Amino acid sequence: PQLLYIMVYVVLAVLVFAPVGPWSSSSVPTGALSGGPGVGDPTLMAWFLAWSAYAITHGHNIFFTNYVYAPHGTSLFPYTSIPLLGTIMTPFTLKLGPVAALNILIRLAVAGSATSMFLVLSSWCRRPYAFMGGLLFGFSPYLMTQSENHLNLAFLVLLPPIAWCVGEIVVVRRRSPWALGVALGVFTALQIYVSLEMIALIGLVMGLGSVGYLITIRSHIGEHFKYWARGVGAATVTLVVLAGY
């Protein structure tokens, strides 16, 4: 049943962008915010994918380029350059081209985000309800809009496990805080290499939620402080190691 639910997400992610195929090399998304065919952020996302593949195969820094603002160049990291996705998709970009790689990633963003939320919710409720939660998350109006315009804001695969780790550390407290902290640090570091904006948003939401929870159990904070310190400490060290550069 679990695999069947995931396959439904995949099929829907392909159908929702029909008639354009998931590996089309001749059509870029043209959402309401993109500015029209051939311009705007979808074209920029395709360029970032092309640059990652070129930089990796030619020994260049994927975070910096002289091909923009020549001859001095510029850092690409603040410009939503999705280096993690560009690195993962390098074989496809080299074989099929950056436009096809972008189209593949758009479908993966939708189906992957739905699947990620489904797997997280499966640990909290029954699978049919978790499936509906994944469906509402992966095919929400927000994600449908962003998938046609901003891949960095549509690839939400890492956000549900980040939220799960925070919940396990702050509220549940049944697993090893060291393991949870490392997992949280890894997921957060990977998300940084996809989108800094989403890290800021989920940090704000999770931070406010955690503060609200701590206020409700303020008389028991001392009992759990060591557990939280270990989890947060492990997450911080892992994050610095993986994303400090």
XYZ file of N, CA and C in Angstrom:
735
model
N 0.822 -1.226 0.000
C 0.000 0.000 0.000
C 0.854 1.274 0.000
N 1.951 1.255 0.737
C 2.800 2.430 0.800
C 3.368 2.769 -0.579
N 3.853 1.769 -1.293
C 4.386 1.985 -2.632
C 3.292 2.455 -3.584
N 2.090 1.940 -3.419
C 0.969 2.349 -4.258
C 0.648 3.822 -4.058
N 0.635 4.266 -2.820
C 0.389 5.676 -2.539
C 1.433 6.564 -3.216
N 2.693 6.155 -3.139
C 3.774 6.949 -3.735
C 3.637 6.986 -5.251
N 3.247 5.862 -5.848
C 3.071 5.815 -7.299
C 1.948 6.747 -7.739
N 0.920 6.891 -6.915
C -0.155 7.839 -7.233
C 0.390 9.254 -7.305
N 1.247 9.618 -6.358
C 1.874 10.943 -6.385
C 2.671 11.138 -7.676
N 3.429 10.132 -8.067
C 4.270 10.236 -9.268
C 3.410 10.425 -10.513
N 2.370 9.615 -10.641
C 1.487 9.708 -11.812
C 0.815 11.076 -11.869
N 0.316 11.555 -10.730
C -0.329 12.867 -10.699
C 0.648 13.982 -11.048
N 1.897 13.850 -10.586
C 2.904 14.871 -10.881
C 3.207 14.943 -12.368
N 3.117 13.820 -13.052
C 3.326 13.810 -14.507
C 2.107 14.375 -15.224
N 0.925 13.977 -14.785
C -0.303 14.406 -15.459
C -0.582 15.893 -15.287
N -0.215 16.452 -14.146
C -0.568 17.838 -13.868
C 0.160 18.810 -14.793
N 1.289 18.364 -15.380
C 2.029 19.223 -16.302
C 1.834 18.813 -17.766
N 0.940 17.841 -18.011
C 0.658 17.419 -19.383
C 0.097 18.600 -20.175
N 0.340 18.637 -21.501
C 0.930 17.578 -22.330
C 2.456 17.602 -22.395
N 3.113 18.523 -21.697
C 4.575 18.551 -21.704
C 5.095 17.345 -20.941
N 6.002 16.603 -21.546
C 6.556 15.419 -20.912
C 7.581 15.765 -19.846
N 7.837 14.836 -18.931
C 8.771 15.099 -17.840
C 10.217 15.237 -18.287
N 10.546 14.815 -19.498
C 11.921 14.951 -19.987
C 11.985 15.832 -21.241
N 10.990 16.693 -21.403
C 10.964 17.578 -22.559
C 12.161 18.522 -22.551
N 12.816 18.646 -23.698
C 13.962 19.547 -23.834
C 13.619 20.786 -24.659
N 12.323 20.980 -24.936
C 11.917 22.097 -25.795
C 10.880 23.004 -25.154
N 10.540 22.745 -23.893
C 9.503 23.548 -23.256
C 9.885 23.830 -21.817
N 9.932 25.108 -21.456
C 10.173 25.498 -20.070
C 8.851 25.945 -19.457
N 8.735 25.882 -18.145
C 7.484 26.315 -17.500
C 7.193 27.783 -17.796
N 5.928 28.107 -17.925
C 5.514 29.494 -18.186
C 4.364 29.854 -17.263
N 4.625 29.829 -15.980
C 3.609 30.150 -14.999
C 3.288 31.627 -14.981
N 2.300 31.996 -14.182
C 1.837 33.380 -14.122
C 2.918 34.332 -13.639
N 3.874 33.820 -12.856
C 4.924 34.674 -12.310
C 6.213 34.622 -13.109
N 6.267 33.809 -14.159
C 7.530 33.600 -14.867
C 7.862 34.730 -15.828
N 6.873 35.492 -16.263
C 7.135 36.575 -17.205
C 6.951 36.188 -18.657
N 6.586 34.943 -18.929
C 6.369 34.515 -20.290
C 7.441 33.537 -20.748
N 7.243 32.897 -21.907
C 8.185 31.896 -22.410
C 9.572 32.488 -22.642
N 10.589 31.763 -22.185
C 11.957 32.150 -22.481
C 12.529 33.247 -21.613
N 11.773 33.741 -20.661
C 12.285 34.803 -19.798
C 11.965 34.463 -18.340
N 12.530 35.218 -17.441
C 12.186 35.070 -16.038
C 12.905 33.923 -15.348
N 12.400 33.552 -14.201
C 13.085 32.612 -13.318
C 13.214 31.187 -13.859
N 12.218 30.614 -14.576
C 12.439 29.262 -15.103
C 13.678 29.163 -15.994
N 13.900 30.180 -16.839
C 15.091 30.189 -17.682
C 16.345 30.312 -16.829
N 16.267 31.116 -15.778
C 17.404 31.260 -14.867
C 17.708 29.938 -14.177
N 16.674 29.199 -13.752
C 16.884 27.910 -13.124
C 17.572 26.939 -14.083
N 17.173 26.955 -15.362
C 17.819 26.096 -16.351
C 19.289 26.470 -16.509
N 19.581 27.772 -16.474
C 20.980 28.219 -16.578
C 21.801 27.723 -15.399
N 21.216 27.780 -14.192
C 21.933 27.302 -13.012
C 22.250 25.809 -13.131
N 21.314 25.029 -13.648
C 21.564 23.605 -13.847
C 22.675 23.387 -14.856
N 22.664 24.180 -15.916
C 23.715 24.069 -16.928
C 25.072 24.442 -16.345
N 25.096 25.495 -15.516
C 26.367 25.920 -14.936
C 26.924 24.859 -13.984
N 26.089 24.259 -13.175
C 26.560 23.220 -12.250
C 27.210 22.081 -13.011
N 26.558 21.629 -14.077
C 27.119 20.539 -14.876
C 28.438 20.955 -15.528
N 28.482 22.162 -16.057
C 29.702 22.658 -16.695
C 30.826 22.813 -15.675
N 30.508 23.391 -14.515
C 31.530 23.626 -13.496
C 32.109 22.312 -12.988
N 31.260 21.321 -12.748
C 31.724 20.040 -12.231
C 32.616 19.332 -13.244
N 32.239 19.363 -14.507
C 33.011 18.647 -15.528
C 34.249 19.413 -15.988
N 34.374 20.689 -15.614
C 35.539 21.482 -16.010
C 36.361 21.960 -14.813
N 36.037 21.468 -13.621
C 36.839 21.791 -12.451
C 36.669 23.198 -11.925
N 35.501 23.805 -12.145
C 35.243 25.154 -11.635
C 34.476 25.096 -10.319
N 34.417 26.227 -9.643
C 33.657 26.359 -8.408
C 32.183 26.529 -8.756
N 31.323 25.628 -8.258
C 29.905 25.724 -8.619
C 29.233 26.910 -7.933
N 29.902 27.504 -6.937
C 29.313 28.636 -6.216
C 29.739 29.982 -6.782
N 30.641 29.993 -7.761
C 31.165 31.256 -8.285
C 31.366 31.120 -9.785
N 31.082 32.202 -10.528
C 31.246 32.175 -11.978
C 31.754 33.510 -12.493
N 32.559 33.435 -13.542
C 32.982 34.629 -14.273
C 32.148 34.837 -15.528
N 31.202 33.961 -15.767
C 30.350 34.072 -16.951
C 29.224 35.071 -16.731
N 29.064 35.543 -15.500
C 28.120 36.607 -15.185
C 28.928 37.731 -14.563
N 28.607 38.981 -14.929
C 29.356 40.144 -14.456
C 30.852 40.009 -14.756
N 31.162 39.537 -15.963
C 32.558 39.412 -16.369
C 33.213 40.799 -16.409
N 34.503 40.889 -16.155
C 35.435 39.795 -15.852
C 35.538 39.471 -14.365
N 34.897 40.265 -13.507
C 35.082 40.055 -12.074
C 34.311 38.844 -11.565
N 33.171 38.543 -12.154
C 32.377 37.412 -11.718
C 31.533 37.726 -10.503
N 30.810 36.710 -10.051
C 29.924 36.896 -8.907
C 29.676 35.572 -8.207
N 29.341 35.656 -6.932
C 28.934 34.471 -6.186
C 27.516 34.096 -6.584
N 27.293 32.816 -6.850
C 25.967 32.357 -7.254
C 25.122 31.915 -6.065
N 25.746 31.742 -4.910
C 25.018 31.172 -3.777
C 23.828 32.015 -3.345
N 23.944 33.355 -3.286
C 22.760 34.133 -2.882
C 21.691 34.211 -3.974
N 22.011 33.763 -5.201
C 21.101 33.944 -6.328
C 20.296 32.688 -6.640
N 19.891 31.949 -5.618
C 19.020 30.771 -5.784
C 19.567 29.803 -6.816
N 20.847 29.473 -6.717
C 21.496 28.664 -7.745
C 21.302 27.161 -7.555
N 20.541 26.723 -6.561
C 20.211 25.309 -6.304
C 21.400 24.368 -6.568
N 22.547 24.576 -5.921
C 23.729 23.761 -6.224
C 23.546 22.269 -5.948
N 22.764 21.919 -4.917
C 22.546 20.501 -4.632
C 21.810 19.822 -5.776
N 20.737 20.449 -6.242
C 19.962 19.862 -7.342
C 20.780 19.850 -8.632
N 21.555 20.899 -8.854
C 22.400 20.945 -10.046
C 23.434 19.842 -10.046
N 23.997 19.551 -8.885
C 24.994 18.485 -8.783
C 24.367 17.123 -9.017
N 23.224 16.884 -8.375
C 22.553 15.592 -8.529
C 22.136 15.355 -9.975
N 21.699 16.415 -10.649
C 21.170 16.274 -12.009
C 22.235 16.379 -13.095
N 23.507 16.497 -12.731
C 24.562 16.669 -13.736
C 24.536 15.599 -14.831
N 24.424 14.299 -14.524
C 24.373 13.310 -15.615
C 23.210 13.538 -16.574
N 22.052 13.906 -16.040
C 20.889 14.154 -16.895
C 21.066 15.445 -17.692
N 21.659 16.463 -17.060
C 21.887 17.730 -17.755
C 22.842 17.532 -18.925
N 23.892 16.761 -18.711
C 24.865 16.514 -19.782
C 24.264 15.672 -20.898
N 23.380 14.738 -20.539
C 22.804 13.833 -21.538
C 21.607 14.436 -22.254
N 20.701 15.083 -21.511
C 19.438 15.550 -22.080
C 19.360 17.061 -22.242
N 20.239 17.797 -21.548
C 20.192 19.255 -21.607
C 19.564 19.844 -20.365
N 19.822 21.120 -20.076
C 19.327 21.743 -18.851
C 17.814 21.912 -18.805
N 17.162 22.108 -19.953
C 15.704 22.263 -19.956
C 15.029 20.957 -19.555
N 15.512 19.835 -20.086
C 14.963 18.533 -19.706
C 15.231 18.256 -18.233
N 16.429 18.605 -17.755
C 16.751 18.414 -16.337
C 15.807 19.228 -15.460
N 15.491 20.453 -15.902
C 14.550 21.284 -15.151
C 13.170 20.656 -15.116
N 12.705 20.151 -16.239
C 11.380 19.521 -16.282
C 11.316 18.279 -15.403
N 12.389 17.494 -15.373
C 12.426 16.320 -14.498
C 12.349 16.746 -13.039
N 13.128 17.765 -12.682
C 13.166 18.225 -11.297
C 11.828 18.796 -10.839
N 11.115 19.437 -11.738
C 9.808 19.988 -11.376
C 8.859 18.868 -10.958
N 8.843 17.779 -11.729
C 7.991 16.650 -11.362
C 8.463 15.997 -10.063
N 9.784 15.897 -9.908
C 10.318 15.324 -8.679
C 10.000 16.198 -7.471
N 9.997 17.509 -7.671
C 9.685 18.422 -6.570
C 8.268 18.181 -6.060
N 7.329 18.039 -6.974
C 5.933 17.835 -6.587
C 5.722 16.457 -5.966
N 6.117 15.412 -6.703
C 5.921 14.051 -6.198
C 6.775 13.785 -4.959
N 8.005 14.297 -4.956
C 8.898 14.079 -3.825
C 8.428 14.783 -2.573
N 7.910 16.001 -2.716
C 7.403 16.728 -1.554
C 6.189 16.014 -0.961
N 5.305 15.540 -1.828
C 4.136 14.794 -1.354
C 4.555 13.509 -0.654
N 5.513 12.790 -1.245
C 5.986 11.537 -0.654
C 6.659 11.772 0.687
N 7.472 12.809 0.766
C 8.172 13.124 2.009
C 7.185 13.414 3.140
N 6.179 14.218 2.835
C 5.170 14.522 3.852
C 4.390 13.259 4.234
N 4.075 12.428 3.252
C 3.364 11.175 3.513
C 4.151 10.280 4.471
N 5.457 10.145 4.247
C 6.276 9.283 5.094
C 6.366 9.827 6.522
N 6.463 11.155 6.647
C 6.512 11.747 7.982
C 5.174 11.560 8.699
N 4.079 11.834 8.003
C 2.759 11.706 8.627
C 2.425 10.258 8.964
N 3.035 9.312 8.229
C 2.776 7.892 8.496
C 3.243 7.478 9.884
N 4.204 8.233 10.432
C 4.670 7.918 11.781
C 3.765 8.520 12.846
N 2.812 9.334 12.435
C 1.924 10.014 13.385
C 0.466 9.584 13.255
N 0.075 9.060 12.087
C -1.333 8.691 11.896
C -1.419 7.545 10.904
N -2.621 7.051 10.649
C -2.818 5.937 9.728
C -2.526 6.365 8.301
N -2.142 5.385 7.483
C -1.654 5.680 6.137
C -2.657 6.400 5.236
N -3.945 6.037 5.259
C -4.873 6.789 4.393
C -4.900 8.274 4.705
N -4.830 8.618 5.993
C -4.807 10.027 6.376
C -3.466 10.665 6.013
N -2.395 9.893 6.178
C -1.075 10.388 5.790
C -1.017 10.637 4.286
N -1.678 9.760 3.516
C -1.724 9.947 2.056
C -2.426 11.250 1.697
N -3.534 11.528 2.356
C -4.253 12.771 2.093
C -3.407 13.982 2.486
N -2.687 13.868 3.597
C -1.804 14.963 4.004
C -0.712 15.218 2.978
N -0.126 14.145 2.468
C 0.886 14.295 1.427
C 0.318 14.897 0.155
N -0.913 14.503 -0.172
C -1.573 15.038 -1.360
C -1.821 16.537 -1.219
N -2.316 16.952 -0.060
C -2.588 18.371 0.180
C -1.306 19.195 0.205
N -0.226 18.595 0.689
C 1.062 19.306 0.762
C 1.728 19.400 -0.604
N 1.865 18.266 -1.284
C 2.587 18.241 -2.554
C 1.857 18.904 -3.698
N 0.532 18.934 -3.647
C -0.246 19.523 -4.733
C -1.035 20.740 -4.253
N -0.483 21.436 -3.288
C -1.113 22.644 -2.753
C -1.037 23.778 -3.770
N -1.888 24.781 -3.658
C -1.800 25.939 -4.563
C -0.418 26.589 -4.534
N 0.191 26.656 -3.341
C 1.542 27.234 -3.251
C 2.527 26.471 -4.122
N 2.555 25.144 -3.955
C 3.568 24.368 -4.661
C 3.268 24.304 -6.152
N 2.007 24.268 -6.522
C 1.663 24.265 -7.944
C 2.117 25.562 -8.618
N 1.972 26.674 -7.914
C 2.406 27.956 -8.468
C 3.915 28.039 -8.539
N 4.584 27.690 -7.455
C 6.041 27.806 -7.423
C 6.726 26.828 -8.370
N 6.137 25.670 -8.602
C 6.752 24.686 -9.493
C 6.835 25.191 -10.924
N 5.989 26.144 -11.288
C 6.035 26.716 -12.625
C 6.945 27.934 -12.701
N 7.519 28.315 -11.571
C 8.299 29.549 -11.565
C 9.633 29.426 -10.832
N 9.612 28.892 -9.623
C 10.809 28.898 -8.782
C 11.059 27.498 -8.235
N 11.950 26.786 -8.892
C 12.248 25.424 -8.462
C 12.803 25.398 -7.046
N 13.588 26.402 -6.691
C 14.183 26.423 -5.357
C 13.122 26.523 -4.253
N 11.997 27.156 -4.554
C 10.925 27.300 -3.571
C 9.895 26.178 -3.666
N 10.000 25.362 -4.708
C 9.040 24.266 -4.902
C 9.589 22.930 -4.426
N 10.907 22.815 -4.315
C 11.510 21.545 -3.906
C 11.491 21.471 -2.383
N 10.405 20.936 -1.833
C 10.180 20.918 -0.387
C 10.380 19.527 0.212
N 11.141 18.697 -0.458
C 11.331 17.314 -0.012
C 11.962 17.248 1.374
N 12.825 18.198 1.690
C 13.582 18.142 2.939
C 12.858 18.790 4.115
N 11.817 19.560 3.862
C 11.162 20.273 4.952
C 10.406 19.358 5.915
N 9.630 18.358 5.438
C 8.953 17.471 6.391
C 9.913 16.732 7.332
N 11.034 16.152 6.835
C 11.935 15.502 7.798
C 12.596 16.479 8.763
N 12.819 17.725 8.337
C 13.340 18.736 9.266
C 12.328 18.965 10.386
N 11.059 19.131 10.005
C 10.009 19.335 11.005
C 9.880 18.115 11.916
N 10.031 16.915 11.338
C 9.946 15.695 12.134
C 11.057 15.644 13.167
N 12.286 15.978 12.748
C 13.418 15.962 13.680
C 13.213 16.966 14.815
N 12.726 18.158 14.484
C 12.485 19.162 15.518
C 11.423 18.666 16.494
N 10.363 18.087 15.971
C 9.315 17.558 16.834
C 9.812 16.443 17.737
N 10.651 15.563 17.180
C 11.196 14.467 17.980
C 12.108 14.984 19.082
N 12.898 16.010 18.783
C 13.825 16.548 19.779
C 13.079 17.338 20.850
N 12.172 18.208 20.433
C 11.536 19.133 21.375
C 10.406 18.469 22.149
N 9.582 17.673 21.473
C 8.348 17.183 22.092
C 8.432 15.710 22.492
N 8.793 14.833 21.547
C 8.686 13.387 21.790
C 9.776 12.888 22.736
N 11.030 13.149 22.404
C 12.184 12.844 23.261
C 12.296 11.357 23.596
N 12.101 10.497 22.622
C 12.193 9.057 22.857
C 13.429 8.439 22.218
N 14.005 9.108 21.227
C 15.162 8.565 20.537
C 16.438 9.257 21.002
N 17.561 8.761 20.505
C 18.853 9.334 20.880
C 18.935 10.787 20.422
N 19.210 11.726 21.319
C 19.311 13.131 20.897
C 20.475 13.368 19.960
N 21.545 12.573 20.116
C 22.700 12.722 19.232
C 22.327 12.347 17.796
N 21.643 11.220 17.633
C 21.244 10.776 16.290
C 20.259 11.752 15.665
N 19.291 12.203 16.449
C 18.319 13.163 15.933
C 18.991 14.478 15.560
N 19.939 14.922 16.376
C 20.650 16.169 16.090
C 21.458 16.086 14.814
N 22.154 14.965 14.629
C 22.928 14.781 13.390
C 21.997 14.761 12.183
N 20.883 14.032 12.301
C 19.918 13.980 11.196
C 19.385 15.375 10.876
N 19.049 16.140 11.914
C 18.557 17.501 11.702
C 19.612 18.362 11.036
N 20.866 18.230 11.452
C 21.943 18.999 10.833
C 22.145 18.645 9.378
N 22.053 17.351 9.052
C 22.220 16.913 7.660
C 21.099 17.447 6.779
N 19.856 17.271 7.222
C 18.717 17.742 6.432
C 18.765 19.263 6.242
N 19.134 19.982 7.300
C 19.194 21.443 7.211
C 20.295 21.889 6.271
N 21.458 21.242 6.344
C 22.557 21.593 5.449
C 22.181 21.347 3.987
N 21.540 20.223 3.725
C 21.116 19.932 2.356
C 20.108 20.973 1.874
N 19.194 21.376 2.755
C 18.202 22.379 2.385
C 18.863 23.723 2.081
N 19.926 24.050 2.795
C 20.649 25.295 2.521
C 21.158 25.312 1.091
N 21.575 24.148 0.592
C 22.084 24.059 -0.776
C 20.966 23.956 -1.813
N 19.728 24.046 -1.346
C 18.580 24.139 -2.258
C 17.966 25.532 -2.184
N 17.678 26.010 -0.967
C 17.027 27.312 -0.827
C 17.236 27.864 0.577
N 17.877 29.007 0.662
C 18.035 29.693 1.935
C 16.698 30.267 2.417
N 15.841 30.656 1.467
C 14.552 31.240 1.846
C 13.709 30.254 2.648
N 13.680 28.995 2.197
C 12.861 28.007 2.887
C 13.436 27.676 4.258
N 14.760 27.734 4.394
C 15.369 27.539 5.712
C 14.905 28.652 6.652
N 14.882 29.883 6.157
C 14.439 31.010 6.987
C 12.979 30.834 7.392
N 12.135 30.404 6.466
C 10.707 30.258 6.752
C 10.444 29.135 7.760
N 11.034 27.966 7.517
C 10.771 26.857 8.433
C 11.439 27.106 9.779
N 12.579 27.823 9.773
C 13.204 28.182 11.036
C 12.311 29.075 11.866
N 11.656 30.021 11.207
C 10.735 30.923 11.908
C 9.541 30.153 12.469
N 8.941 29.306 11.644
C 7.763 28.553 12.075
C 8.110 27.572 13.198
N 9.185 26.796 12.986
C 9.584 25.821 13.996
C 10.047 26.511 15.279
N 10.731 27.648 15.129
C 11.197 28.384 16.299
C 10.050 28.907 17.143
N 9.072 29.520 16.492
C 7.916 30.040 17.224
C 7.117 28.907 17.860
N 6.961 27.816 17.104
C 6.232 26.683 17.653
C 6.927 26.081 18.865
N 8.261 25.982 18.787
C 9.018 25.419 19.908
C 8.932 26.321 21.136
N 9.027 27.635 20.918
C 8.919 28.569 22.043
C 7.539 28.458 22.695
N 6.500 28.375 21.869
C 5.153 28.224 22.416
C 5.008 26.950 23.231
N 5.607 25.861 22.735
C 5.548 24.598 23.468
C 6.295 24.696 24.788
N 7.473 25.321 24.765
C 8.260 25.444 25.992
C 7.534 26.281 27.043
N 6.772 27.264 26.594
C 6.006 28.067 27.543
C 4.960 27.214 28.250
N 4.345 26.288 27.508
C 3.305 25.446 28.113
C 3.877 24.438 29.095
N 5.162 24.078 28.948
C 5.766 23.098 29.875
C 6.901 23.756 30.662
N 6.793 25.052 30.894
C 7.894 25.797 31.516
C 8.316 25.237 32.873
N 7.408 24.611 33.573
C 7.772 24.066 34.885
C 8.606 22.791 34.778
N 8.709 22.214 33.564
C 9.459 20.967 33.372
C 10.688 21.173 32.482
N 11.018 22.401 32.162
C 12.132 22.660 31.256
C 13.433 22.084 31.802
N 13.667 22.233 33.100
C 14.905 21.734 33.690
C 15.091 20.241 33.517
N 13.998 19.477 33.497
C 14.082 18.029 33.374
C 14.608 17.597 32.008
N 14.313 18.378 30.983
C 14.636 17.972 29.620
C 15.746 18.811 28.990
N 16.323 19.725 29.757
C 17.300 20.655 29.178
C 18.505 19.924 28.591
N 19.031 18.918 29.303
C 20.202 18.197 28.808
C 19.902 17.486 27.487
N 18.711 16.931 27.390
C 18.318 16.241 26.140
C 18.296 17.239 24.986
N 17.653 18.384 25.188
C 17.577 19.395 24.132
C 18.965 19.919 23.770
N 19.810 20.140 24.784
C 21.151 20.670 24.534
C 21.961 19.706 23.673
N 21.841 18.414 23.931
C 22.568 17.425 23.132
C 22.077 17.409 21.691
N 20.755 17.432 21.518
C 20.207 17.420 20.164
C 20.572 18.656 19.372
N 20.397 19.825 19.991
C 20.720 21.078 19.305
C 22.223 21.190 19.062
N 23.016 20.735 20.020
C 24.467 20.783 19.854
C 24.936 19.917 18.701
N 24.420 18.685 18.631
C 24.783 17.788 17.534
C 24.350 18.364 16.191
N 23.164 18.972 16.148
C 22.681 19.578 14.910
C 23.561 20.747 14.493
N 23.970 21.569 15.440
C 24.778 22.745 15.141
C 26.150 22.334 14.590
N 26.798 21.376 15.252
C 28.123 20.916 14.785
C 28.021 20.328 13.390
N 27.027 19.489 13.163
C 26.840 18.873 11.841
C 26.595 19.924 10.772
N 25.773 20.919 11.096
C 25.457 21.975 10.140
C 26.706 22.795 9.791
N 27.504 23.124 10.786
C 28.725 23.907 10.550
C 29.695 23.134 9.663
N 29.832 21.833 9.920
C 30.750 21.003 9.126
C 30.304 20.924 7.675
N 28.996 20.727 7.448
C 28.481 20.505 6.099
C 28.208 21.780 5.320
N 27.893 22.864 6.022
C 27.496 24.098 5.321
C 28.333 25.302 5.707
N 29.342 25.111 6.544
C 30.167 26.252 6.969
C 30.858 26.955 5.815
N 31.288 26.173 4.817
C 31.977 26.776 3.676
C 31.093 27.779 2.970
